[in-house]
PDB file of C-alpha atoms in Angstrom:
ATOM      1  CA  ASN C   1     -59.030  59.303  31.197  1.00  0.00           C
ATOM      2  CA  ALA C   2     -59.860  56.056  29.831  1.00  0.00           C
ATOM      3  CA  LYS C   3     -58.072  56.299  26.357  1.00  0.00           C
ATOM      4  CA  THR C   4     -54.338  57.317  28.387  1.00  0.00           C
ATOM      5  CA  LYS C   5     -54.669  53.740  30.538  1.00  0.00           C
ATOM      6  CA  ARG C   6     -55.901  52.032  26.899  1.00  0.00           C
ATOM      7  CA  GLN C   7     -52.154  53.347  25.510  1.00  0.00           C
ATOM      8  CA  ALA C   8     -50.656  52.509  28.744  1.00  0.00           C
ATOM      9  CA  LYS C   9     -52.182  48.983  28.099  1.00  0.00           C
ATOM     10  CA  SER C  10     -51.119  49.684  24.720  1.00  0.00           C
ATOM     11  CA  ILE C  11     -47.595  50.535  25.668  1.00  0.00           C
ATOM     12  CA  GLN C  12     -46.981  47.892  28.088  1.00  0.00           C
ATOM     13  CA  ASP C  13     -48.123  44.975  25.619  1.00  0.00           C
ATOM     14  CA  LEU C  14     -45.839  46.590  23.129  1.00  0.00           C
ATOM     15  CA  ASP C  15     -42.898  46.218  25.731  1.00  0.00           C
ATOM     16  CA  GLY C  16     -43.963  42.814  27.083  1.00  0.00           C
ATOM     17  CA  TYR C  17     -43.768  41.810  23.233  1.00  0.00           C
ATOM     18  CA  ALA C  18     -40.711  43.819  22.978  1.00  0.00           C
ATOM     19  CA  LYS C  19     -39.184  42.178  25.443  1.00  0.00           C
ATOM     20  CA  GLN C  20     -40.175  38.417  24.481  1.00  0.00           C
ATOM     21  CA  GLN C  21     -38.587  39.349  21.276  1.00  0.00           C
ATOM     22  CA  GLU C  22     -35.788  39.956  22.408  1.00  0.00           C
ATOM     23  CA  LYS C  23     -35.508  37.135  24.102  1.00  0.00           C
ATOM     24  CA  CYS C  24     -36.356  35.042  20.661  1.00  0.00           C
ATOM     25  CA  LEU C  25     -33.294  36.737  19.525  1.00  0.00           C
ATOM     26  CA  GLU C  26     -30.801  36.347  21.685  1.00  0.00           C
ATOM     27  CA  ALA C  27     -32.210  32.790  21.386  1.00  0.00           C
ATOM     28  CA  ASN C  28     -31.920  33.030  17.570  1.00  0.00           C
ATOM     29  CA  ALA C  29     -28.820  34.277  18.077  1.00  0.00           C
ATOM     30  CA  ALA C  30     -27.607  31.566  20.294  1.00  0.00           C
ATOM     31  CA  GLU C  31     -28.693  28.681  17.804  1.00  0.00           C
ATOM     32  CA  ILE C  32     -26.897  30.368  14.808  1.00  0.00           C
ATOM     33  CA  LEU C  33     -23.716  30.503  17.482  1.00  0.00           C
ATOM     34  CA  ARG C  34     -24.096  26.859  17.967  1.00  0.00           C
ATOM     35  CA  LEU C  35     -24.675  25.808  14.193  1.00  0.00           C
ATOM     36  CA  GLN C  36     -21.627  28.159  12.750  1.00  0.00           C
ATOM     37  CA  ALA C  37     -19.836  25.574  15.740  1.00  0.00           C
ATOM     38  CA  VAL C  38     -20.683  22.752  13.614  1.00  0.00           C
ATOM     39  CA  ILE C  39     -20.840  23.571  10.637  1.00  0.00           C
ATOM     40  CA  ALA C  40     -17.151  24.460  11.690  1.00  0.00           C
ATOM     41  CA  ALA C  41     -16.438  21.529  13.541  1.00  0.00           C
ATOM     42  CA  GLY C  42     -18.011  19.495   9.637  1.00  0.00           C
ATOM     43  CA  ARG C  43     -15.475  21.523   7.928  1.00  0.00           C
ATOM     44  CA  ALA C  44     -12.599  20.586  10.154  1.00  0.00           C
ATOM     45  CA  SER C  45     -13.880  16.903   9.465  1.00  0.00           C
ATOM     46  CA  GLN C  46     -14.462  16.991   5.845  1.00  0.00           C
ATOM     47  CA  LEU C  47     -10.608  18.475   5.596  1.00  0.00           C
ATOM     48  CA  GLU C  48      -9.669  15.432   7.587  1.00  0.00           C
ATOM     49  CA  LEU C  49     -10.853  13.179   5.735  1.00  0.00           C
ATOM     50  CA  GLU C  50      -9.290  14.629   2.550  1.00  0.00           C
ATOM     51  CA  ASP C  51      -5.909  14.158   4.132  1.00  0.00           C
ATOM     52  CA  GLU C  52      -6.473  10.855   5.173  1.00  0.00           C
ATOM     53  CA  ARG C  53      -7.944  10.258   1.422  1.00  0.00           C
ATOM     54  CA  GLU C  54      -4.985  11.818   0.024  1.00  0.00           C
ATOM     55  CA  ARG C  55      -2.549  10.254   2.182  1.00  0.00           C
ATOM     56  CA  HIS C  56      -4.160   6.672   1.586  1.00  0.00           C
ATOM     57  CA  THR C  57      -3.702   7.793  -2.682  1.00  0.00           C
ATOM     58  CA  ALA C  58       0.373   8.382  -2.393  1.00  0.00           C
ATOM     59  CA  SER C  59       0.112   4.732   0.339  1.00  0.00           C
ATOM     60  CA  GLU C  60      -1.120   3.466  -2.927  1.00  0.00           C
ATOM     61  CA  LYS C  61       0.800   4.833  -5.291  1.00  0.00           C
ATOM     62  CA  ALA C  62       3.975   3.849  -3.217  1.00  0.00           C
ATOM     63  CA  ALA C  63       2.613   0.127  -2.906  1.00  0.00           C
ATOM     64  CA  ALA C  64       2.226  -0.012  -6.503  1.00  0.00           C
ATOM     65  CA  GLU C  65       5.516   1.457  -7.640  1.00  0.00           C
ATOM     66  CA  LYS C  66       7.050  -1.402  -4.955  1.00  0.00           C
ATOM     67  CA  LEU C  67       4.977  -4.250  -6.635  1.00  0.00           C
ATOM     68  CA  LYS C  68       6.351  -2.678  -9.955  1.00  0.00           C
ATOM     69  CA  MET C  69       9.862  -2.846  -8.759  1.00  0.00           C
ATOM     70  CA  ALA C  70       8.840  -6.057  -7.128  1.00  0.00           C
ATOM     71  CA  GLN C  71       8.264  -7.498 -10.803  1.00  0.00           C
ATOM     72  CA  ALA C  72      11.007  -6.311 -12.226  1.00  0.00           C
ATOM     73  CA  CYS C  73      13.054  -7.943  -9.456  1.00  0.00           C
ATOM     74  CA  TRP C  74      11.309 -10.932 -10.182  1.00  0.00           C
ATOM     75  CA  GLU C  75      11.952 -10.702 -13.886  1.00  0.00           C
ATOM     76  CA  SER C  76      15.422  -9.623 -13.661  1.00  0.00           C
ATOM     77  CA  ASP C  77      16.052 -12.616 -11.725  1.00  0.00           C
ATOM     78  CA  ARG C  78      13.715 -15.297 -13.419  1.00  0.00           C
ATOM     79  CA  LYS C  79      16.244 -13.734 -16.712  1.00  0.00           C
ATOM     80  CA  ASP C  80      19.181 -14.865 -14.251  1.00  0.00           C
ATOM     81  CA  LEU C  81      17.851 -18.578 -14.280  1.00  0.00           C
ATOM     82  CA  ILE C  82      16.942 -18.978 -17.595  1.00  0.00           C
ATOM     83  CA  ALA C  83      21.269 -17.304 -18.372  1.00  0.00           C
ATOM     84  CA  SER C  84      22.266 -20.131 -15.641  1.00  0.00           C
ATOM     85  CA  HIS C  85      20.594 -22.570 -16.780  1.00  0.00           C
ATOM     86  CA  GLU C  86      21.867 -22.271 -20.304  1.00  0.00           C
ATOM     87  CA  LEU C  87      25.560 -21.634 -18.998  1.00  0.00           C
ATOM     88  CA  LEU C  88      25.209 -25.006 -16.591  1.00  0.00           C
ATOM     89  CA  MET C  89      23.570 -26.432 -20.609  1.00  0.00           C
ATOM     90  CA  LYS C  90      26.975 -25.063 -22.434  1.00  0.00           C
ATOM     91  CA  LYS C  91      28.981 -26.531 -19.006  1.00  0.00           C
ATOM     92  CA  SER C  92      27.518 -29.901 -19.615  1.00  0.00           C
ATOM     93  CA  LYS C  93      27.787 -30.105 -23.390  1.00  0.00           C
ATOM     94  CA  ASP C  94      31.864 -28.704 -22.763  1.00  0.00           C
ATOM     95  CA  GLY C  95      31.818 -31.845 -20.106  1.00  0.00           C
ATOM     96  CA  HIS C  96      30.764 -34.145 -23.132  1.00  0.00           C
ATOM     97  CA  ALA C  97      33.435 -32.923 -24.925  1.00  0.00           C
ATOM     98  CA  ALA C  98      36.001 -32.573 -22.721  1.00  0.00           C
ATOM     99  CA  LEU C  99      34.694 -36.460 -21.921  1.00  0.00           C
ATOM    100  CA  MET C 100      35.697 -37.429 -25.210  1.00  0.00           C
ATOM    101  CA  LYS C 101      38.975 -35.928 -25.861  1.00  0.00           C
ATOM    102  CA  PHE C 102      39.931 -37.980 -22.460  1.00  0.00           C
ATOM    103  CA  GLU C 103      38.295 -41.311 -24.077  1.00  0.00           C
ATOM    104  CA  GLN C 104      42.374 -42.257 -23.318  1.00  0.00           C
ATOM    105  CA  GLN C 105      41.552 -42.411 -19.625  1.00  0.00           C
ATOM    106  CA  SER C 106      39.784 -45.790 -17.545  1.00  0.00           C
ATOM    107  CA  PHE C 107      36.136 -45.179 -16.843  1.00  0.00           C
ATOM    108  CA  GLU C 108      36.440 -44.483 -13.862  1.00  0.00           C
ATOM    109  CA  GLU C 109      38.406 -41.588 -13.974  1.00  0.00           C
ATOM    110  CA  ARG C 110      36.369 -39.619 -16.607  1.00  0.00           C
ATOM    111  CA  LEU C 111      33.389 -40.873 -14.389  1.00  0.00           C
ATOM    112  CA  ALA C 112      34.632 -39.356 -11.236  1.00  0.00           C
ATOM    113  CA  ALA C 113      35.558 -35.898 -13.554  1.00  0.00           C
ATOM    114  CA  LEU C 114      31.873 -35.821 -14.882  1.00  0.00           C
ATOM    115  CA  LYS C 115      30.504 -36.241 -11.630  1.00  0.00           C
ATOM    116  CA  LYS C 116      32.711 -33.510 -10.264  1.00  0.00           C
ATOM    117  CA  GLN C 117      31.182 -31.097 -12.807  1.00  0.00           C
ATOM    118  CA  HIS C 118      27.591 -32.185 -12.233  1.00  0.00           C
ATOM    119  CA  ALA C 119      27.602 -31.449  -8.748  1.00  0.00           C
ATOM    120  CA  ASP C 120      29.421 -28.617  -8.904  1.00  0.00           C
ATOM    121  CA  ALA C 121      26.408 -27.208 -11.730  1.00  0.00           C
ATOM    122  CA  ASP C 122      24.349 -28.112  -9.552  1.00  0.00           C
ATOM    123  CA  LYS C 123      25.652 -26.854  -6.544  1.00  0.00           C
ATOM    124  CA  GLU C 124      26.233 -23.493  -8.545  1.00  0.00           C
ATOM    125  CA  MET C 125      22.394 -24.053  -9.645  1.00  0.00           C
ATOM    126  CA  GLU C 126      21.056 -24.243  -6.268  1.00  0.00           C
ATOM    127  CA  GLN C 127      22.966 -21.542  -4.634  1.00  0.00           C
ATOM    128  CA  ARG C 128      21.473 -19.279  -7.621  1.00  0.00           C
ATOM    129  CA  HIS C 129      18.013 -20.317  -7.307  1.00  0.00           C
ATOM    130  CA  THR C 130      17.746 -20.455  -3.474  1.00  0.00           C
ATOM    131  CA  GLU C 131      18.983 -16.903  -3.961  1.00  0.00           C
ATOM    132  CA  ALA C 132      16.194 -15.692  -6.542  1.00  0.00           C
ATOM    133  CA  ILE C 133      13.534 -17.631  -3.593  1.00  0.00           C
ATOM    134  CA  LYS C 134      15.183 -15.406  -0.476  1.00  0.00           C
ATOM    135  CA  ALA C 135      15.188 -12.963  -2.514  1.00  0.00           C
ATOM    136  CA  CYS C 136      11.438 -12.839  -4.013  1.00  0.00           C
ATOM    137  CA  GLU C 137      10.070 -13.701  -0.548  1.00  0.00           C
ATOM    138  CA  GLU C 138      11.002 -10.921   0.868  1.00  0.00           C
ATOM    139  CA  VAL C 139       9.863  -8.505  -1.457  1.00  0.00           C
ATOM    140  CA  ILE C 140       6.386 -10.658  -0.960  1.00  0.00           C
ATOM    141  CA  ALA C 141       6.585 -10.286   3.171  1.00  0.00           C
ATOM    142  CA  THR C 142       7.003  -6.354   2.573  1.00  0.00           C
ATOM    143  CA  LEU C 143       4.411  -6.129  -0.214  1.00  0.00           C
ATOM    144  CA  ARG C 144       1.627  -8.174   1.806  1.00  0.00           C
ATOM    145  CA  ALA C 145       2.469  -5.954   5.172  1.00  0.00           C
ATOM    146  CA  GLU C 146       2.152  -2.834   3.097  1.00  0.00           C
ATOM    147  CA  LEU C 147      -1.020  -3.898   1.459  1.00  0.00           C
ATOM    148  CA  ALA C 148      -2.666  -5.558   5.192  1.00  0.00           C
ATOM    149  CA  THR C 149      -1.276  -1.471   6.405  1.00  0.00           C
ATOM    150  CA  SER C 150      -3.475   0.046   3.210  1.00  0.00           C
ATOM    151  CA  LYS C 151      -6.217  -2.076   3.643  1.00  0.00           C
ATOM    152  CA  ASP C 152      -6.317  -0.762   7.434  1.00  0.00           C
ATOM    153  CA  THR C 153      -5.932   2.896   6.562  1.00  0.00           C
ATOM    154  CA  LEU C 154      -9.164   2.206   3.975  1.00  0.00           C
ATOM    155  CA  GLY C 155     -11.046   0.516   6.231  1.00  0.00           C
ATOM    156  CA  ALA C 156     -10.235   3.883   8.785  1.00  0.00           C
ATOM    157  CA  THR C 157     -10.668   6.166   6.329  1.00  0.00           C
ATOM    158  CA  GLN C 158     -14.188   4.558   5.575  1.00  0.00           C
ATOM    159  CA  GLY C 159     -15.473   3.674   8.861  1.00  0.00           C
ATOM    160  CA  ARG C 160     -14.999   7.459   8.615  1.00  0.00           C
ATOM    161  CA  LEU C 161     -16.718   8.322   6.048  1.00  0.00           C
ATOM    162  CA  SER C 162     -19.864   6.860   7.212  1.00  0.00           C
TER     163      SER C 162
END
């Protein structure tokens, strides 16, 4: 009888222990599910940051390409200005030669013709300079806007990474 009581007590203790273990297993299973959700969220965030990094890299490459194009444009405009200057110098020399041909004309007529030639050449050179400056200013404004956007994107990306 005492043995039966001890066995019954042992069975009760084992049953209590089994219930306690079952509760622990349920708690562990819930914790595993929670951790799996945290890991999934972390992976999603990592993928999002990688996408953002790729977009930022693409944006930087595009800005670099636009800068190269702007530099090429500037170089082309610079060459055009040099060519215009050379043309102006040639016209000036041609004007001087023409002036020598017209030595028979009065001094006032020759002076008026020379002033007109210089005024025409000045207008042409000023127009070319103005066009080149406007083109460069437009390119610079575009590049500044894109740089600001790239800085904002980089700042946001760095904020997410930290």
